[in-house]
């Protein structure tokens, strides 16, 4: 199984994603964490993720583990370029961003097509667990798991890694 890790919007999330991917025991034969192309530019809140979506679509990944803006990149890769991973794990889904940007239909389409584990903090300021769980409940391919927190950082790898391992290994 080829695993692709996509960090969040800020470059400092690269090491966190690498740490998560490195500790997982899910039968992966290859694991890559991909930095975002927009990191070469000034830090903006709404970077152009189109080049990243295109690159991800050619990755051949079976499982994608992504955080925040990485989730959007995966969904765009699927919709625009036919990317078809076997499964995804979405950390920190930023509903507070998806709703005003009009990306909810993209999320709904993803949930209808790709088995996905959503890991969301109880009170994530970018989208609370209860709001993510309400969407996930409509889609039998998806599962939502609540973890404590409100900071959108998802740094507790000792908590997160076993959730992913259990979900992947029981699928």
Short mmCIF file of C-alpha atoms in Angstrom, two decimals:
data_model
loop_
_atom_site.label_atom_id
_atom_site.label_comp_id
_atom_site.label_asym_id
_atom_site.label_seq_id
_atom_site.Cartn_x
_atom_site.Cartn_y
_atom_site.Cartn_z
CA UNK A 1 0.00 0.00 0.00
CA UNK A 2 1.32 3.42 -1.01
CA UNK A 3 0.63 6.14 1.56
CA UNK A 4 0.72 9.85 0.82
CA UNK A 5 0.83 12.44 3.60
CA UNK A 6 -0.32 16.00 2.94
CA UNK A 7 0.37 18.52 5.71
CA UNK A 8 -1.55 21.66 6.58
CA UNK A 9 -1.15 25.16 5.15
CA UNK A 10 1.88 26.16 7.20
CA UNK A 11 5.33 24.67 6.50
CA UNK A 12 5.81 23.70 10.16
CA UNK A 13 3.11 21.04 9.71
CA UNK A 14 5.44 19.07 7.43
CA UNK A 15 7.45 17.62 10.33
CA UNK A 16 4.26 16.75 12.20
CA UNK A 17 2.85 14.86 9.19
CA UNK A 18 6.18 13.10 8.66
CA UNK A 19 6.19 12.04 12.31
CA UNK A 20 2.68 10.65 11.99
CA UNK A 21 3.41 8.75 8.77
CA UNK A 22 6.67 7.35 10.18
CA UNK A 23 5.02 5.87 13.25
CA UNK A 24 2.07 4.19 11.53
CA UNK A 25 1.97 0.42 11.20
CA UNK A 26 -0.63 -0.17 8.52
CA UNK A 27 1.13 -2.39 6.00
CA UNK A 28 2.47 0.44 3.88
CA UNK A 29 5.09 -0.48 1.29
CA UNK A 30 5.85 3.12 0.43
CA UNK A 31 5.16 6.34 2.31
CA UNK A 32 5.75 9.88 1.09
CA UNK A 33 4.97 13.23 2.69
CA UNK A 34 4.57 15.87 0.02
CA UNK A 35 5.39 19.53 0.71
CA UNK A 36 3.02 22.05 -0.85
CA UNK A 37 4.10 24.09 -3.88
CA UNK A 38 2.63 27.27 -2.40
CA UNK A 39 5.17 27.19 0.43
CA UNK A 40 7.58 28.86 -2.00
CA UNK A 41 5.40 31.99 -1.92
CA UNK A 42 4.42 34.44 0.77
CA UNK A 43 2.16 33.00 3.47
CA UNK A 44 -1.38 33.75 2.35
CA UNK A 45 -4.58 32.46 3.87
CA UNK A 46 -6.01 31.28 0.55
CA UNK A 47 -3.13 29.91 -1.57
CA UNK A 48 -3.58 28.48 -5.07
CA UNK A 49 -3.71 24.73 -4.50
CA UNK A 50 -4.39 23.79 -8.14
CA UNK A 51 -0.78 22.71 -8.86
CA UNK A 52 -0.82 20.57 -5.72
CA UNK A 53 -4.10 18.90 -6.71
CA UNK A 54 -2.64 18.03 -10.10
CA UNK A 55 0.53 16.61 -8.53
CA UNK A 56 -1.44 14.55 -6.00
CA UNK A 57 -3.58 13.11 -8.79
CA UNK A 58 -0.48 11.53 -10.29
CA UNK A 59 0.83 10.14 -7.00
CA UNK A 60 -0.73 6.69 -7.29
CA UNK A 61 -1.43 6.73 -3.56
CA UNK A 62 -3.72 4.07 -2.14
CA UNK A 63 -4.22 5.90 1.17
CA UNK A 64 -3.96 9.64 1.72
CA UNK A 65 -3.57 11.11 5.18
CA UNK A 66 -4.10 14.85 5.04
CA UNK A 67 -4.62 17.81 7.31
CA UNK A 68 -6.78 20.89 6.78
CA UNK A 69 -5.89 22.42 3.39
CA UNK A 70 -4.49 19.02 2.42
CA UNK A 71 -8.06 17.70 2.61
CA UNK A 72 -9.13 20.28 0.04
CA UNK A 73 -6.23 19.32 -2.22
CA UNK A 74 -7.31 15.65 -2.14
CA UNK A 75 -10.91 16.55 -2.95
CA UNK A 76 -9.87 18.78 -5.85
CA UNK A 77 -7.52 16.09 -7.18
CA UNK A 78 -10.43 13.64 -7.21
CA UNK A 79 -12.92 16.03 -8.80
CA UNK A 80 -10.70 17.73 -11.36
CA UNK A 81 -8.17 15.03 -12.21
CA UNK A 82 -9.79 11.68 -11.46
CA UNK A 83 -7.62 10.84 -8.46
CA UNK A 84 -8.99 7.65 -6.92
CA UNK A 85 -7.35 6.63 -3.65
CA UNK A 86 -8.73 3.52 -1.95
CA UNK A 87 -9.21 5.49 1.28
CA UNK A 88 -8.42 8.76 3.03
CA UNK A 89 -7.87 10.05 6.53
CA UNK A 90 -8.85 13.70 6.96
CA UNK A 91 -7.50 15.52 10.01
CA UNK A 92 -8.79 18.97 10.96
CA UNK A 93 -11.41 19.42 8.26
CA UNK A 94 -11.85 23.21 8.08
CA UNK A 95 -15.62 23.55 7.71
CA UNK A 96 -15.42 27.22 8.72
CA UNK A 97 -13.49 27.69 5.49
CA UNK A 98 -15.31 25.18 3.28
CA UNK A 99 -18.75 26.68 3.89
CA UNK A 100 -18.08 30.32 2.84
CA UNK A 101 -15.85 29.21 -0.05
CA UNK A 102 -18.64 27.00 -1.44
CA UNK A 103 -16.67 23.77 -1.09
CA UNK A 104 -19.35 21.77 0.74
CA UNK A 105 -20.59 20.04 -2.46
CA UNK A 106 -16.99 18.95 -3.03
CA UNK A 107 -16.87 17.48 0.48
CA UNK A 108 -20.23 15.74 0.05
CA UNK A 109 -19.12 14.23 -3.28
CA UNK A 110 -15.88 13.01 -1.71
CA UNK A 111 -17.75 11.40 1.18
CA UNK A 112 -20.07 9.60 -1.25
CA UNK A 113 -17.15 8.17 -3.22
CA UNK A 114 -14.15 7.51 -0.96
CA UNK A 115 -13.99 5.67 2.38
CA UNK A 116 -12.69 8.34 4.72
CA UNK A 117 -11.85 8.55 8.41
CA UNK A 118 -12.42 12.06 9.76
CA UNK A 119 -10.50 12.90 12.93
CA UNK A 120 -11.76 16.17 14.39
CA UNK A 121 -11.21 18.04 17.64
CA UNK A 122 -14.25 18.55 19.86
CA UNK A 123 -14.10 22.33 19.52
CA UNK A 124 -11.75 22.91 16.58
CA UNK A 125 -12.19 26.60 15.80
CA UNK A 126 -12.21 25.78 12.07
CA UNK A 127 -14.96 23.19 12.45
CA UNK A 128 -16.16 21.40 15.55
CA UNK A 129 -16.50 17.63 15.69
CA UNK A 130 -20.31 17.75 15.93
CA UNK A 131 -20.53 19.63 12.63
CA UNK A 132 -18.19 17.24 10.83
CA UNK A 133 -19.99 14.24 12.35
CA UNK A 134 -23.35 15.52 11.07
CA UNK A 135 -22.01 15.48 7.51
CA UNK A 136 -20.26 12.14 7.90
CA UNK A 137 -23.44 10.54 9.29
CA UNK A 138 -25.03 10.88 5.84
CA UNK A 139 -22.29 8.81 4.20
CA UNK A 140 -21.88 5.11 4.99
CA UNK A 141 -18.33 5.03 3.57
CA UNK A 142 -17.15 7.53 6.17
CA UNK A 143 -16.41 7.48 9.88
CA UNK A 144 -15.89 10.39 12.27
CA UNK A 145 -13.81 10.21 15.44
CA UNK A 146 -13.70 12.93 18.08
CA UNK A 147 -10.53 13.91 19.87
CA UNK A 148 -10.14 16.57 22.57
CA UNK A 149 -8.97 20.02 21.60
CA UNK A 150 -9.82 23.35 20.07
CA UNK A 151 -6.59 24.62 18.51
CA UNK A 152 -6.60 23.01 15.02
CA UNK A 153 -3.05 21.73 15.65
CA UNK A 154 -3.59 17.94 16.01
CA UNK A 155 -0.18 17.40 17.59
CA UNK A 156 -1.02 14.41 19.83
CA UNK A 157 0.35 11.68 17.59
CA UNK A 158 0.10 9.15 20.44
CA UNK A 159 -3.67 9.63 20.26
CA UNK A 160 -4.06 10.02 16.49
CA UNK A 161 -1.84 7.20 15.18
CA UNK A 162 -3.75 4.35 16.88
CA UNK A 163 -7.05 5.72 15.58
CA UNK A 164 -5.72 5.54 12.03
CA UNK A 165 -4.15 2.11 12.54
CA UNK A 166 -7.37 0.66 13.92
CA UNK A 167 -9.48 2.08 11.10
CA UNK A 168 -7.12 0.99 8.31
CA UNK A 169 -6.37 -2.44 9.74
CA UNK A 170 -10.06 -3.22 10.34
CA UNK A 171 -11.16 -2.11 6.87
#
